[in-house]
Amino acid sequence: MGDSRSRLSRRSVSLGLALLASPALAAARPCPPPRVLFVCPAGTVKSAIAREQLKRDAAARGLLVQVRSRGVHPEDHVSPALAAHLRADGLDPKAEPVQALAAGDARDADIVIAFDEAAQAPGLERARVWDIPSWNSDYAAAHAALIARTDALLDELAARDCPA
């Protein structure tokens, strides 16, 4: 009996190693989560709201995504009315501290999205530019535009193959 267990054990290990080495299983291994960076001029409104919306929507879809936001010249531009709208929608752009765009931030991201004149900042030449209305003056239009953009981005990320 002991000898047959030993043979079974060796066979199981050999089979397991063969499966791990198979291309089909290698392709089934999870991809590293894509890294998305949002950048806006101040870092407290468009990029921070987009960060929180993308994180929430990715979680709802079961997608792993690393999301960061930065400001070219950080400054608080969240009006009291905007803060009230965001609270009602369950979004907190202050969930993470505002950070200034650093030299390596864009290089370390798989997808860089810039808003407004932030797209002209050095290092953001490959950034996608998203045109979103002002959150402070037209919340409904800004929210609708952002949802359309983040939904399309999540569809793109869900359809992605693992990078080689």
XYZ file of C-alpha atoms in Angstrom, residues 36 38 54 61 111 113 128 130 148-158:
19
model
C -4.447 54.083 -14.467
C -5.708 60.617 -13.806
C -13.259 54.249 -11.510
C -17.483 44.668 -11.981
C -2.988 54.401 -19.081
C -5.763 60.335 -18.664
C -5.553 60.429 -23.361
C -10.914 63.515 -21.531
C -19.677 57.273 -20.071
C -15.874 57.562 -20.121
C -15.222 55.283 -17.150
C -17.651 52.648 -18.462
C -15.825 52.611 -21.811
C -12.456 52.409 -20.055
C -13.608 49.499 -17.888
C -14.933 47.700 -20.991
C -11.496 48.176 -22.578
C -9.684 46.921 -19.473
C -11.971 43.885 -19.177
